[in-house]
Amino acid sequence: MNNFSIKDFYQSRIDKLFTDQQFRDQIIAQTVFPENEIYLSFPEREIFNKIFSHFLEEAELSLSLLDDIKFDRESKILEIGGGIGLVYAFLKSNGYKIYGLEPSEAGFSNYYDTAIHLFRVLEIDSATWYSYLAEESEKIGEEFDIVFSNNVFEHILNLKLTLDALKRVLKQDGVMVHNTVNYLFPYEPHFKIFLVPFWPRLTTLFRPDLKKSTLWKGLNFINTFKMSKMCRLSGLDIEYDRNALLNTFKRLENDGEFAKRQRRFIPVLKFLKYSGLIKTLKYFPACLTTPMRFQLKRK
């Protein structure tokens, strides 16, 4: 599958999505979050396009997690943390057996309902779109060939419980692939701030405003060592992708909107390129790179 086609899929439908008032209002409502406040003075259509493009970029990244995995239209695929349903709708429209989880509880940005509006506008079957937490995945009553997530694991406070549940819904020869933050590298991408190394929660000493943030309170500050330990306890084999850091810098170079949001790292990218050191990133130990991308299989 060509993951770039997801962008073509939505660019050909963006006018239809914008003209639906309920969906348009749901997207524009995302300006309540600090990262989107800069768009408040923009015309309504431009606000919609900018915020929707952010969701689409993340959907492209999510779909790219499947690039190295063999699957077909008979494979059962589960996405954890499906957001506003962009990957789900794209795969479903192409005949794949996709299932999606996106909690509908308070504190999850109303993504579940936004996805339901999207499915209605695009006439996508929402029968396998569920408002469950990852730890509740057994409620679906299915076993899956593939389970994947993008930027979800750092928000799961009871990771052991979740891994145990996901293992139970994974087929014996199935595979999980996840992409999440590695907090051994002292940077928090949601807030775009550097952290106190090794003791990230102490960052509130310098940024006391973080204590009021629901998002901050919900971060588990996972790292490769903790992740490996959890997998060992859950009876899962883990294999890290050594190219995750290199791919992030490539994204900085090729994805303009992502580069704007993570502009603090542009000087680092320039230095690595002009010094030639960027070629050495693929040799970095996986435990020191962020994000961490990894595959999980049953032992």
Tab-separated table of C-alpha atoms in Angstrom:
chain	number	residue	atom	x	y	z
A	1	MET	CA	0.000	0.000	0.000
A	2	ASN	CA	1.199	3.524	-0.837
A	3	ASN	CA	0.711	5.550	2.337
A	4	PHE	CA	0.967	8.829	0.423
A	5	SER	CA	-2.386	8.096	-1.237
A	6	ILE	CA	-4.131	8.929	2.025
A	7	LYS	CA	-3.321	12.589	1.368
A	8	ASP	CA	-4.846	12.394	-2.116
A	9	PHE	CA	-7.888	10.657	-0.639
A	10	TYR	CA	-8.642	13.552	1.713
A	11	GLN	CA	-7.554	16.416	-0.516
A	12	SER	CA	-10.203	15.316	-2.996
A	13	ARG	CA	-12.822	15.358	-0.220
A	14	ILE	CA	-11.804	18.366	1.861
A	15	ASP	CA	-14.412	20.689	0.319
A	16	LYS	CA	-17.157	18.219	1.189
A	17	LEU	CA	-15.869	17.990	4.768
A	18	PHE	CA	-15.631	21.763	5.137
A	19	THR	CA	-19.187	22.367	3.952
A	20	ASP	CA	-20.570	20.085	6.673
A	21	GLN	CA	-21.134	22.481	9.567
A	22	GLN	CA	-20.925	19.901	12.360
A	23	PHE	CA	-17.598	18.529	11.154
A	24	ARG	CA	-16.252	22.006	10.388
A	25	ASP	CA	-17.124	23.215	13.886
A	26	GLN	CA	-15.469	20.163	15.470
A	27	ILE	CA	-12.203	20.854	13.625
A	28	ILE	CA	-12.194	24.598	14.266
A	29	ALA	CA	-12.912	23.921	17.964
A	30	GLN	CA	-9.346	22.562	18.165
A	31	THR	CA	-8.157	26.198	18.400
A	32	VAL	CA	-8.729	25.904	22.165
A	33	PHE	CA	-5.411	24.044	22.314
A	34	PRO	CA	-2.230	26.160	22.618
A	35	GLU	CA	-0.582	24.726	19.502
A	36	ASN	CA	-3.516	25.973	17.394
A	37	GLU	CA	-4.046	29.404	18.984
A	38	ILE	CA	-1.938	31.054	16.278
A	39	TYR	CA	-4.756	30.401	13.798
A	40	LEU	CA	-7.463	32.275	15.717
A	41	SER	CA	-7.127	35.410	13.577
A	42	PHE	CA	-7.207	33.463	10.303
A	43	PRO	CA	-10.277	33.188	8.027
A	44	GLU	CA	-12.467	30.208	8.900
A	45	ARG	CA	-11.500	28.155	5.833
A	46	GLU	CA	-7.796	28.691	6.498
A	47	ILE	CA	-8.197	27.649	10.148
A	48	PHE	CA	-9.955	24.495	9.002
A	49	ASN	CA	-7.322	23.688	6.378
A	50	LYS	CA	-4.395	24.239	8.759
A	51	ILE	CA	-5.773	22.122	11.591
A	52	PHE	CA	-7.049	19.393	9.289
A	53	SER	CA	-3.610	19.228	7.640
A	54	HIS	CA	-2.073	18.571	11.082
A	55	PHE	CA	-4.387	15.611	11.585
A	56	LEU	CA	-3.623	14.379	8.077
A	57	GLU	CA	0.155	14.533	8.659
A	58	GLU	CA	-0.219	12.388	11.767
A	59	ALA	CA	-2.465	9.981	9.858
A	60	GLU	CA	0.247	9.612	7.196
A	61	LEU	CA	2.773	8.829	9.919
A	62	SER	CA	0.393	6.310	11.503
A	63	LEU	CA	-0.153	4.569	8.190
A	64	SER	CA	3.596	4.462	7.519
A	65	LEU	CA	3.942	2.144	10.534
A	66	LEU	CA	2.455	-0.566	8.328
A	67	ASP	CA	4.966	-0.092	5.495
A	68	ASP	CA	7.145	-3.044	6.462
A	69	ILE	CA	4.300	-5.379	7.418
A	70	LYS	CA	2.678	-7.755	4.969
A	71	PHE	CA	-1.111	-7.651	5.041
A	72	ASP	CA	-4.055	-7.906	2.692
A	73	ARG	CA	-7.784	-7.286	2.717
A	74	GLU	CA	-8.366	-10.439	4.745
A	75	SER	CA	-6.069	-9.271	7.564
A	76	LYS	CA	-7.761	-7.948	10.683
A	77	ILE	CA	-6.153	-4.674	11.753
A	78	LEU	CA	-6.670	-2.780	15.022
A	79	GLU	CA	-5.671	0.862	15.432
A	80	ILE	CA	-5.248	2.062	19.015
A	81	GLY	CA	-6.012	5.753	19.451
A	82	GLY	CA	-7.585	6.370	16.064
A	83	GLY	CA	-8.015	10.127	16.605
A	84	ILE	CA	-10.565	11.662	14.260
A	85	GLY	CA	-10.698	8.471	12.208
A	86	LEU	CA	-8.634	9.439	9.150
A	87	VAL	CA	-6.701	6.163	8.895
A	88	TYR	CA	-9.815	4.126	9.707
A	89	ALA	CA	-11.908	5.820	7.001
A	90	PHE	CA	-9.142	5.530	4.412
A	91	LEU	CA	-8.517	1.825	5.012
A	92	LYS	CA	-12.223	1.032	5.327
A	93	SER	CA	-12.953	2.763	2.007
A	94	ASN	CA	-10.260	0.615	0.389
A	95	GLY	CA	-11.837	-2.611	1.602
A	96	TYR	CA	-9.571	-3.420	4.553
A	97	LYS	CA	-10.817	-5.007	7.787
A	98	ILE	CA	-9.883	-2.107	10.040
A	99	TYR	CA	-11.074	-1.724	13.631
A	100	GLY	CA	-10.475	1.457	15.602
A	101	LEU	CA	-10.402	2.464	19.259
A	102	GLU	CA	-10.765	6.078	20.361
A	103	PRO	CA	-12.042	6.830	23.888
A	104	SER	CA	-15.072	9.109	24.123
A	105	GLU	CA	-14.507	10.082	27.759
A	106	ALA	CA	-13.795	13.648	28.869
A	107	GLY	CA	-10.162	14.578	28.334
A	108	PHE	CA	-9.820	12.944	24.910
A	109	SER	CA	-10.468	16.104	22.843
A	110	ASN	CA	-13.815	14.832	21.521
A	111	TYR	CA	-12.016	12.962	18.734
A	112	TYR	CA	-14.438	10.035	18.841
A	113	ASP	CA	-17.443	12.217	17.986
A	114	THR	CA	-15.470	14.126	15.345
A	115	ALA	CA	-14.678	10.795	13.693
A	116	ILE	CA	-18.361	9.817	13.715
A	117	HIS	CA	-19.163	13.066	11.869
A	118	LEU	CA	-16.401	12.347	9.350
A	119	PHE	CA	-17.742	8.845	8.693
A	120	ARG	CA	-21.245	10.228	8.182
A	121	VAL	CA	-20.094	12.856	5.678
A	122	LEU	CA	-17.937	10.396	3.719
A	123	GLU	CA	-20.464	7.539	4.059
A	124	ILE	CA	-17.987	5.253	5.822
A	125	ASP	CA	-19.230	2.239	7.794
A	126	SER	CA	-18.527	2.980	11.476
A	127	ALA	CA	-19.578	-0.453	12.786
A	128	THR	CA	-16.024	-1.343	13.875
A	129	TRP	CA	-15.171	2.047	15.415
A	130	TYR	CA	-15.299	1.766	19.211
A	131	SER	CA	-15.115	4.198	22.124
A	132	TYR	CA	-12.925	1.882	24.208
A	133	LEU	CA	-9.631	2.330	25.980
A	134	ALA	CA	-6.791	0.121	24.741
A	135	GLU	CA	-7.061	-1.976	27.905
A	136	GLU	CA	-10.688	-2.731	26.940
A	137	SER	CA	-9.806	-4.108	23.495
A	138	GLU	CA	-11.112	-7.590	24.398
A	139	LYS	CA	-14.646	-6.172	24.367
A	140	ILE	CA	-14.482	-6.218	20.566
A	141	GLY	CA	-14.449	-10.014	20.613
A	142	GLU	CA	-11.910	-10.387	17.795
A	143	GLU	CA	-8.293	-11.448	17.341
A	144	PHE	CA	-6.026	-9.374	15.130
A	145	ASP	CA	-3.193	-9.900	12.683
A	146	ILE	CA	-1.913	-6.365	13.260
A	147	VAL	CA	-2.254	-3.920	16.153
A	148	PHE	CA	-0.714	-0.468	15.778
A	149	SER	CA	-0.624	2.978	17.364
A	150	ASN	CA	1.059	6.333	16.880
A	151	ASN	CA	1.795	8.672	19.798
A	152	VAL	CA	-0.516	6.797	22.142
A	153	PHE	CA	1.609	4.778	24.554
A	154	GLU	CA	2.981	7.867	26.321
A	155	HIS	CA	-0.586	8.638	27.458
A	156	ILE	CA	-1.356	5.188	28.926
A	157	LEU	CA	-0.856	5.249	32.691
A	158	ASN	CA	-1.409	1.514	33.257
A	159	LEU	CA	0.824	0.230	30.488
A	160	LYS	CA	1.172	-3.308	31.867
A	161	LEU	CA	-2.613	-3.780	31.932
A	162	THR	CA	-2.846	-2.487	28.367
A	163	LEU	CA	-0.043	-4.690	27.027
A	164	ASP	CA	-1.628	-7.756	28.609
A	165	ALA	CA	-4.969	-6.923	26.979
A	166	LEU	CA	-3.424	-6.280	23.563
A	167	LYS	CA	-1.498	-9.531	23.754
A	168	ARG	CA	-4.746	-11.414	24.339
A	169	VAL	CA	-6.332	-9.961	21.178
A	170	LEU	CA	-3.206	-10.522	19.060
A	171	LYS	CA	-3.181	-13.674	16.957
A	172	GLN	CA	-0.428	-16.176	17.721
A	173	ASP	CA	1.503	-15.121	14.619
A	174	GLY	CA	0.340	-11.495	14.751
A	175	VAL	CA	2.463	-8.379	15.126
A	176	MET	CA	2.110	-5.068	16.920
A	177	VAL	CA	3.905	-1.915	15.815
A	178	HIS	CA	3.921	1.246	17.902
A	179	ASN	CA	5.495	4.682	17.720
A	180	THR	CA	5.826	6.728	20.906
A	181	VAL	CA	8.039	9.220	22.707
A	182	ASN	CA	11.253	8.053	24.369
A	183	TYR	CA	11.675	10.297	27.397
A	184	LEU	CA	15.304	9.309	27.901
A	185	PHE	CA	15.751	12.162	25.463
A	186	PRO	CA	14.705	15.130	27.650
A	187	TYR	CA	12.177	16.748	25.345
A	188	GLU	CA	8.380	16.786	25.459
A	189	PRO	CA	6.957	17.148	21.912
A	190	HIS	CA	3.361	17.924	22.912
A	191	PHE	CA	4.428	20.979	24.914
A	192	LYS	CA	7.571	21.571	22.811
A	193	ILE	CA	9.716	21.996	25.930
A	194	PHE	CA	12.934	20.502	27.237
A	195	LEU	CA	12.660	18.460	30.433
A	196	VAL	CA	14.769	17.952	33.518
A	197	PRO	CA	16.909	14.969	32.416
A	198	PHE	CA	16.003	11.659	34.119
A	199	TRP	CA	13.444	13.389	36.398
A	200	PRO	CA	10.991	14.896	33.900
A	201	ARG	CA	8.273	15.604	36.464
A	202	LEU	CA	10.633	18.050	38.175
A	203	THR	CA	10.173	20.263	35.122
A	204	THR	CA	7.194	21.754	36.962
A	205	LEU	CA	9.689	23.525	39.247
A	206	PHE	CA	10.516	25.731	36.270
A	207	ARG	CA	7.101	25.564	34.635
A	208	PRO	CA	4.556	25.512	37.500
A	209	ASP	CA	1.738	26.106	35.013
A	210	LEU	CA	2.147	22.492	33.881
A	211	LYS	CA	0.670	21.299	37.175
A	212	LYS	CA	-2.749	22.467	35.960
A	213	SER	CA	-2.514	20.655	32.635
A	214	THR	CA	-4.580	17.490	32.197
A	215	LEU	CA	-2.308	16.494	29.322
A	216	TRP	CA	0.809	16.807	31.503
A	217	LYS	CA	-0.767	14.803	34.326
A	218	GLY	CA	-1.633	12.052	31.866
A	219	LEU	CA	1.910	11.512	30.556
A	220	ASN	CA	3.732	8.401	31.780
A	221	PHE	CA	7.236	9.498	30.616
A	222	ILE	CA	7.913	6.111	29.091
A	223	ASN	CA	11.379	5.208	27.827
A	224	THR	CA	13.028	2.235	26.135
A	225	PHE	CA	14.153	0.654	29.410
A	226	LYS	CA	10.675	0.825	30.943
A	227	MET	CA	9.122	-0.391	27.703
A	228	SER	CA	11.443	-3.391	27.489
A	229	LYS	CA	10.707	-4.299	31.109
A	230	MET	CA	6.940	-4.100	30.571
A	231	CYS	CA	7.172	-6.317	27.503
A	232	ARG	CA	9.262	-8.860	29.362
A	233	LEU	CA	6.664	-9.000	32.135
A	234	SER	CA	3.878	-9.392	29.566
A	235	GLY	CA	5.626	-12.172	27.648
A	236	LEU	CA	6.226	-10.120	24.508
A	237	ASP	CA	9.317	-9.910	22.317
A	238	ILE	CA	10.298	-6.350	21.393
A	239	GLU	CA	12.411	-5.131	18.494
A	240	TYR	CA	13.284	-1.440	18.153
A	241	ASP	CA	13.651	0.402	14.848
A	242	ARG	CA	17.136	1.945	14.784
A	243	ASN	CA	16.124	4.398	12.048
A	244	ALA	CA	13.422	6.183	14.055
A	245	LEU	CA	15.593	9.226	14.881
A	246	LEU	CA	16.928	9.506	11.331
A	247	ASN	CA	13.374	9.346	9.973
A	248	THR	CA	12.326	12.146	12.330
A	249	PHE	CA	15.033	14.437	10.964
A	250	LYS	CA	14.004	13.494	7.430
A	251	ARG	CA	10.468	14.497	8.354
A	252	LEU	CA	11.788	17.843	9.616
A	253	GLU	CA	13.378	18.340	6.227
A	254	ASN	CA	10.434	17.240	4.091
A	255	ASP	CA	7.343	18.149	6.129
A	256	GLY	CA	6.968	21.929	6.293
A	257	GLU	CA	4.168	22.023	8.854
A	258	PHE	CA	5.960	19.572	11.152
A	259	ALA	CA	9.133	21.678	10.838
A	260	LYS	CA	7.214	24.784	11.898
A	261	ARG	CA	5.891	23.042	14.994
A	262	GLN	CA	9.310	21.633	15.938
A	263	ARG	CA	11.380	24.592	14.718
A	264	ARG	CA	13.757	24.395	17.678
A	265	PHE	CA	15.378	21.401	16.007
A	266	ILE	CA	15.966	23.050	12.618
A	267	PRO	CA	19.441	24.353	13.660
A	268	VAL	CA	20.311	20.831	14.829
A	269	LEU	CA	19.199	19.421	11.473
A	270	LYS	CA	21.294	21.971	9.583
A	271	PHE	CA	24.349	21.195	11.691
A	272	LEU	CA	23.942	17.444	11.199
A	273	LYS	CA	23.544	17.856	7.442
A	274	TYR	CA	26.448	20.207	6.826
A	275	SER	CA	28.786	18.304	9.145
A	276	GLY	CA	27.850	14.977	7.585
A	277	LEU	CA	26.953	13.608	11.009
A	278	ILE	CA	23.393	12.914	9.917
A	279	LYS	CA	24.706	9.729	8.278
A	280	THR	CA	25.767	8.437	11.690
A	281	LEU	CA	22.270	8.589	13.216
A	282	LYS	CA	21.410	5.114	11.963
A	283	TYR	CA	24.178	3.786	14.209
A	284	PHE	CA	22.777	5.407	17.359
A	285	PRO	CA	21.631	2.907	20.006
A	286	ALA	CA	17.859	2.573	19.793
A	287	CYS	CA	17.582	3.183	23.540
A	288	LEU	CA	18.782	6.784	23.067
A	289	THR	CA	16.628	7.819	20.121
A	290	THR	CA	13.235	9.462	20.066
A	291	PRO	CA	10.648	8.667	18.986
A	292	MET	CA	10.919	4.961	19.668
A	293	ARG	CA	9.321	2.768	17.058
A	294	PHE	CA	9.094	-0.923	17.842
A	295	GLN	CA	7.440	-4.202	16.940
A	296	LEU	CA	5.976	-6.615	19.475
A	297	LYS	CA	5.292	-10.314	19.008
A	298	ARG	CA	4.169	-13.126	21.263
A	299	LYS	CA	7.001	-15.194	22.727
